[in-house]
Backbone as JSON Lines, residues from 0, in Angstrom:
{"i":0,"aa":"M","n":[71.57,40.38,-107.31],"ca":[71.68,39.97,-105.93],"c":[70.53,40.57,-105.13]}
{"i":1,"aa":"L","n":[70.09,39.85,-104.13],"ca":[68.96,40.28,-103.31],"c":[69.25,39.98,-101.84]}
{"i":2,"aa":"R","n":[68.98,40.94,-100.99],"ca":[69.07,40.72,-99.55],"c":[67.65,40.54,-99.04]}
{"i":3,"aa":"I","n":[67.43,39.48,-98.27],"ca":[66.13,39.2,-97.68],"c":[66.29,39.22,-96.17]}
{"i":4,"aa":"T","n":[65.55,40.11,-95.51],"ca":[65.59,40.19,-94.06],"c":[64.19,39.91,-93.54]}
{"i":5,"aa":"V","n":[64.1,39.01,-92.57],"ca":[62.8,38.65,-92.0],"c":[62.66,39.3,-90.63]}
{"i":6,"aa":"H","n":[61.56,40.03,-90.44],"ca":[61.23,40.65,-89.16],"c":[59.93,40.01,-88.67]}
{"i":7,"aa":"Q","n":[59.95,39.49,-87.47],"ca":[58.75,38.88,-86.9],"c":[58.28,39.68,-85.7]}
{"i":8,"aa":"N","n":[56.96,39.88,-85.63],"ca":[56.38,40.6,-84.53],"c":[55.02,39.99,-84.25]}
{"i":9,"aa":"G","n":[54.95,39.1,-83.3],"ca":[53.68,38.46,-82.97],"c":[53.13,37.69,-84.15]}
{"i":10,"aa":"G","n":[51.96,38.09,-84.62],"ca":[51.3,37.41,-85.72],"c":[51.67,37.95,-87.09]}
{"i":11,"aa":"Q","n":[52.71,38.79,-87.15],"ca":[53.12,39.37,-88.42],"c":[54.53,38.95,-88.79]}
{"i":12,"aa":"C","n":[54.75,38.85,-90.09],"ca":[56.08,38.55,-90.62],"c":[56.32,39.54,-91.76]}
{"i":13,"aa":"R","n":[57.37,40.33,-91.64],"ca":[57.69,41.31,-92.68],"c":[58.96,40.86,-93.4]}
{"i":14,"aa":"L","n":[58.85,40.73,-94.72],"ca":[59.99,40.39,-95.56],"c":[60.52,41.68,-96.16]}
{"i":15,"aa":"E","n":[61.71,42.05,-95.79],"ca":[62.33,43.26,-96.31],"c":[63.29,42.85,-97.43]}
{"i":16,"aa":"L","n":[62.99,43.28,-98.65],"ca":[63.78,42.92,-99.82],"c":[64.61,44.11,-100.27]}
{"i":17,"aa":"A","n":[65.86,43.85,-100.67],"ca":[66.74,44.91,-101.17],"c":[67.57,44.34,-102.31]}
{"i":18,"aa":"G","n":[67.47,44.94,-103.48],"ca":[68.2,44.47,-104.65],"c":[67.24,44.07,-105.74]}
{"i":19,"aa":"K","n":[67.66,43.12,-106.58],"ca":[66.84,42.69,-107.71],"c":[66.15,41.36,-107.4]}
{"i":20,"aa":"L","n":[64.82,41.36,-107.53],"ca":[64.03,40.15,-107.35],"c":[63.96,39.45,-108.7]}
{"i":21,"aa":"G","n":[64.95,38.62,-108.96],"ca":[65.03,37.94,-110.24],"c":[65.94,36.74,-110.15]}
{"i":22,"aa":"G","n":[65.88,35.89,-111.18],"ca":[66.75,34.72,-111.25],"c":[66.58,33.82,-110.04]}
{"i":23,"aa":"P","n":[67.7,33.34,-109.49],"ca":[67.63,32.4,-108.36],"c":[67.06,33.02,-107.08]}
{"i":24,"aa":"W","n":[67.02,34.35,-107.03],"ca":[66.53,35.03,-105.84],"c":[65.01,34.93,-105.7]}
{"i":25,"aa":"V","n":[64.33,34.63,-106.78],"ca":[62.88,34.44,-106.72],"c":[62.57,33.18,-105.9]}
{"i":26,"aa":"A","n":[63.27,32.09,-106.21],"ca":[63.06,30.84,-105.46],"c":[63.44,31.0,-104.0]}
{"i":27,"aa":"E","n":[64.51,31.73,-103.74],"ca":[64.93,31.95,-102.35],"c":[63.89,32.77,-101.59]}
{"i":28,"aa":"T","n":[63.34,33.79,-102.24],"ca":[62.29,34.6,-101.62],"c":[61.06,33.75,-101.35]}
{"i":29,"aa":"E","n":[60.7,32.9,-102.29],"ca":[59.56,32.0,-102.1],"c":[59.8,31.04,-100.94]}
{"i":30,"aa":"N","n":[61.02,30.51,-100.83],"ca":[61.35,29.62,-99.71],"c":[61.2,30.32,-98.36]}
{"i":31,"aa":"V","n":[61.65,31.58,-98.3],"ca":[61.52,32.34,-97.05],"c":[60.05,32.6,-96.75]}
{"i":32,"aa":"W","n":[59.3,32.99,-97.76],"ca":[57.86,33.28,-97.6],"c":[57.12,32.05,-97.08]}
{"i":33,"aa":"L","n":[57.44,30.89,-97.59],"ca":[56.75,29.66,-97.19],"c":[57.38,28.98,-95.98]}
{"i":34,"aa":"S","n":[58.4,29.59,-95.4],"ca":[59.13,28.99,-94.28],"c":[58.29,28.94,-93.01]}
{"i":35,"aa":"V","n":[58.75,28.12,-92.1],"ca":[58.07,27.95,-90.83],"c":[57.9,29.26,-90.06]}
{"i":36,"aa":"P","n":[58.94,30.14,-89.97],"ca":[58.75,31.38,-89.21],"c":[57.62,32.27,-89.74]}
{"i":37,"aa":"C","n":[57.35,32.21,-91.04],"ca":[56.31,33.06,-91.63],"c":[54.99,32.33,-91.8]}
{"i":38,"aa":"S","n":[54.99,31.05,-91.66],"ca":[53.79,30.25,-91.9],"c":[52.64,30.66,-90.97]}
{"i":39,"aa":"G","n":[51.49,30.91,-91.58],"ca":[50.29,31.24,-90.82],"c":[50.24,32.67,-90.29]}
{"i":40,"aa":"K","n":[51.22,33.48,-90.64],"ca":[51.25,34.86,-90.15],"c":[50.85,35.83,-91.25]}
{"i":41,"aa":"E","n":[50.42,37.01,-90.84],"ca":[50.15,38.09,-91.79],"c":[51.49,38.5,-92.39]}
{"i":42,"aa":"I","n":[51.54,38.58,-93.72],"ca":[52.8,38.86,-94.41],"c":[52.79,40.27,-94.99]}
{"i":43,"aa":"E","n":[53.85,41.0,-94.73],"ca":[54.08,42.28,-95.38],"c":[55.39,42.17,-96.15]}
{"i":44,"aa":"V","n":[55.39,42.6,-97.39],"ca":[56.59,42.59,-98.22],"c":[57.04,44.03,-98.41]}
{"i":45,"aa":"D","n":[58.17,44.36,-97.83],"ca":[58.74,45.72,-97.92],"c":[59.65,45.75,-99.13]}
{"i":46,"aa":"M","n":[59.21,46.46,-100.17],"ca":[59.95,46.53,-101.43],"c":[60.57,47.9,-101.67]}
{"i":47,"aa":"R","n":[60.74,48.68,-100.64],"ca":[61.26,50.04,-100.82],"c":[62.68,50.07,-101.38]}
{"i":48,"aa":"E","n":[63.44,48.98,-101.19],"ca":[64.83,48.96,-101.68],"c":[65.01,48.01,-102.86]}
{"i":49,"aa":"V","n":[63.91,47.57,-103.47],"ca":[64.0,46.69,-104.64],"c":[64.31,47.54,-105.87]}
{"i":50,"aa":"T","n":[65.3,47.09,-106.65],"ca":[65.74,47.85,-107.82],"c":[65.21,47.3,-109.13]}
{"i":51,"aa":"G","n":[64.67,46.09,-109.11],"ca":[64.13,45.5,-110.33],"c":[63.45,44.18,-110.03]}
{"i":52,"aa":"V","n":[62.53,43.8,-110.92],"ca":[61.78,42.55,-110.76],"c":[61.64,41.91,-112.14]}
{"i":53,"aa":"D","n":[62.05,40.63,-112.28],"ca":[61.86,39.96,-113.56],"c":[60.48,39.29,-113.58]}
{"i":54,"aa":"N","n":[60.16,38.59,-114.67],"ca":[58.83,37.98,-114.81],"c":[58.53,36.96,-113.72]}
{"i":55,"aa":"A","n":[59.52,36.14,-113.37],"ca":[59.31,35.15,-112.3],"c":[59.07,35.85,-110.97]}
{"i":56,"aa":"G","n":[59.78,36.94,-110.73],"ca":[59.57,37.72,-109.51],"c":[58.19,38.33,-109.46]}
{"i":57,"aa":"R","n":[57.74,38.82,-110.61],"ca":[56.39,39.39,-110.7],"c":[55.34,38.33,-110.4]}
{"i":58,"aa":"E","n":[55.53,37.13,-110.93],"ca":[54.58,36.05,-110.67],"c":[54.57,35.66,-109.2]}
{"i":59,"aa":"L","n":[55.75,35.66,-108.57],"ca":[55.8,35.36,-107.13],"c":[55.05,36.43,-106.34]}
{"i":60,"aa":"L","n":[55.26,37.69,-106.67],"ca":[54.56,38.77,-105.97],"c":[53.05,38.65,-106.14]}
{"i":61,"aa":"A","n":[52.61,38.27,-107.34],"ca":[51.18,38.07,-107.58],"c":[50.65,36.92,-106.73]}
{"i":62,"aa":"A","n":[51.41,35.84,-106.62],"ca":[50.99,34.71,-105.78],"c":[50.93,35.12,-104.31]}
{"i":63,"aa":"M","n":[51.89,35.91,-103.87],"ca":[51.9,36.39,-102.5],"c":[50.67,37.28,-102.25]}
{"i":64,"aa":"H","n":[50.35,38.12,-103.21],"ca":[49.16,38.97,-103.08],"c":[47.89,38.12,-102.97]}
{"i":65,"aa":"R","n":[47.77,37.11,-103.84],"ca":[46.59,36.24,-103.8],"c":[46.49,35.51,-102.46]}
{"i":66,"aa":"A","n":[47.63,35.26,-101.83],"ca":[47.65,34.59,-100.53],"c":[47.41,35.55,-99.37]}
{"i":67,"aa":"G","n":[47.29,36.86,-99.68],"ca":[46.95,37.82,-98.64],"c":[48.06,38.76,-98.21]}
{"i":68,"aa":"A","n":[49.22,38.71,-98.84],"ca":[50.33,39.6,-98.46],"c":[50.0,41.04,-98.82]}
{"i":69,"aa":"C","n":[50.53,41.97,-98.03],"ca":[50.44,43.38,-98.37],"c":[51.85,43.86,-98.71]}
{"i":70,"aa":"F","n":[51.95,44.96,-99.41],"ca":[53.22,45.44,-99.94],"c":[53.46,46.89,-99.56]}
{"i":71,"aa":"T","n":[54.74,47.23,-99.37],"ca":[55.17,48.61,-99.22],"c":[56.16,48.86,-100.35]}
{"i":72,"aa":"A","n":[55.91,49.89,-101.14],"ca":[56.76,50.17,-102.29],"c":[57.14,51.64,-102.32]}
{"i":73,"aa":"K","n":[58.22,51.92,-103.05],"ca":[58.72,53.29,-103.17],"c":[59.21,53.48,-104.6]}
{"i":74,"aa":"G","n":[58.97,54.62,-105.16],"ca":[59.43,54.92,-106.5],"c":[58.38,54.61,-107.55]}
{"i":75,"aa":"V","n":[58.53,55.22,-108.69],"ca":[57.55,55.12,-109.76],"c":[57.4,53.69,-110.26]}
{"i":76,"aa":"A","n":[58.5,53.01,-110.57],"ca":[58.44,51.67,-111.17],"c":[57.84,50.65,-110.21]}
{"i":77,"aa":"M","n":[58.31,50.62,-108.97],"ca":[57.8,49.63,-108.02],"c":[56.36,49.93,-107.63]}
{"i":78,"aa":"T","n":[56.03,51.21,-107.51],"ca":[54.65,51.59,-107.19],"c":[53.72,51.14,-108.31]}
{"i":79,"aa":"A","n":[54.11,51.38,-109.55],"ca":[53.28,50.97,-110.69],"c":[53.15,49.45,-110.76]}
{"i":80,"aa":"L","n":[54.23,48.73,-110.5],"ca":[54.19,47.27,-110.52],"c":[53.23,46.73,-109.47]}
{"i":81,"aa":"I","n":[53.32,47.25,-108.25],"ca":[52.45,46.77,-107.19],"c":[51.0,47.17,-107.44]}
{"i":82,"aa":"E","n":[50.77,48.36,-107.99],"ca":[49.4,48.75,-108.34],"c":[48.83,47.79,-109.4]}
{"i":83,"aa":"E","n":[49.66,47.4,-110.35],"ca":[49.22,46.46,-111.38],"c":[48.91,45.08,-110.78]}
{"i":84,"aa":"I","n":[49.76,44.61,-109.9],"ca":[49.57,43.3,-109.28],"c":[48.34,43.28,-108.38]}
{"i":85,"aa":"T","n":[48.19,44.32,-107.57],"ca":[47.09,44.33,-106.6],"c":[45.79,44.84,-107.19]}
{"i":86,"aa":"G","n":[45.88,45.55,-108.31],"ca":[44.68,46.14,-108.9],"c":[44.14,47.28,-108.07]}
{"i":87,"aa":"R","n":[44.98,47.85,-107.23],"ca":[44.55,48.93,-106.34],"c":[45.45,50.13,-106.48]}
{"i":88,"aa":"Q","n":[44.87,51.27,-106.2],"ca":[45.66,52.49,-106.11],"c":[46.31,52.53,-104.74]}
{"i":89,"aa":"R","n":[47.19,53.46,-104.58],"ca":[47.96,53.54,-103.34],"c":[47.07,53.77,-102.12]}
{"i":90,"aa":"W","n":[47.61,53.38,-100.98],"ca":[46.95,53.58,-99.7],"c":[47.96,54.27,-98.81]}
{"i":91,"aa":"D","n":[47.77,55.57,-98.55],"ca":[48.76,56.36,-97.84],"c":[48.5,56.49,-96.35]}
{"i":92,"aa":"Q","n":[47.38,56.04,-95.89],"ca":[47.09,56.2,-94.47],"c":[48.01,55.3,-93.66]}
{"i":93,"aa":"G","n":[48.37,55.78,-92.51],"ca":[49.18,54.97,-91.61],"c":[50.67,55.01,-91.89]}
{"i":94,"aa":"L","n":[51.14,56.03,-92.62],"ca":[52.58,56.15,-92.82],"c":[53.24,56.46,-91.49]}
{"i":95,"aa":"S","n":[54.32,55.81,-91.22],"ca":[55.03,56.09,-89.98],"c":[55.86,57.36,-90.15]}
{"i":96,"aa":"K","n":[56.45,57.82,-89.07],"ca":[57.2,59.08,-89.1],"c":[58.41,59.0,-90.03]}
{"i":97,"aa":"N","n":[58.98,57.8,-90.21],"ca":[60.17,57.69,-91.06],"c":[59.82,57.39,-92.52]}
{"i":98,"aa":"Q","n":[58.54,57.41,-92.87],"ca":[58.12,57.25,-94.25],"c":[57.64,58.58,-94.78]}
{"i":99,"aa":"D","n":[57.74,58.77,-96.07],"ca":[57.23,59.99,-96.66],"c":[56.16,59.65,-97.69]}
{"i":100,"aa":"S","n":[55.62,60.68,-98.31],"ca":[54.5,60.47,-99.23],"c":[54.91,59.71,-100.49]}
{"i":101,"aa":"R","n":[56.2,59.53,-100.74],"ca":[56.65,58.76,-101.9],"c":[56.63,57.27,-101.61]}
{"i":102,"aa":"T","n":[56.43,56.89,-100.37],"ca":[56.33,55.49,-99.97],"c":[54.87,55.11,-99.98]}
{"i":103,"aa":"R","n":[54.54,54.0,-100.59],"ca":[53.15,53.57,-100.72],"c":[52.96,52.21,-100.07]}
{"i":104,"aa":"R","n":[51.86,52.05,-99.38],"ca":[51.53,50.78,-98.76],"c":[50.27,50.25,-99.41]}
{"i":105,"aa":"Y","n":[50.31,48.99,-99.8],"ca":[49.19,48.37,-100.48],"c":[48.71,47.2,-99.66]}
{"i":106,"aa":"T","n":[47.41,47.15,-99.44],"ca":[46.81,46.06,-98.68],"c":[45.85,45.31,-99.57]}
{"i":107,"aa":"K","n":[45.48,44.14,-99.16],"ca":[44.57,43.3,-99.94],"c":[43.18,43.85,-99.91]}
């Protein structure tokens, strides 16, 4: 199961994911990403509460990255997955007060 919460702020759309990005939830996440509220906006995918990603989910995240999305991840597994997808090491600058050094933000 996956919870998808959309936060909009001007020209930005943040998708907050919680749970497992797999199975039917991959298509639902893709539908939200391509939806009218997020269309044409800078996309951030908050994966701090994601517990697992299957192959289809990984492919969706790679497509989102190629389209310009940035990611926020937490934990060893999600951090390694996002580093693999983006081909980048972590970017720690700009952590907000409620984030700690275990939270990583990845930009294109």
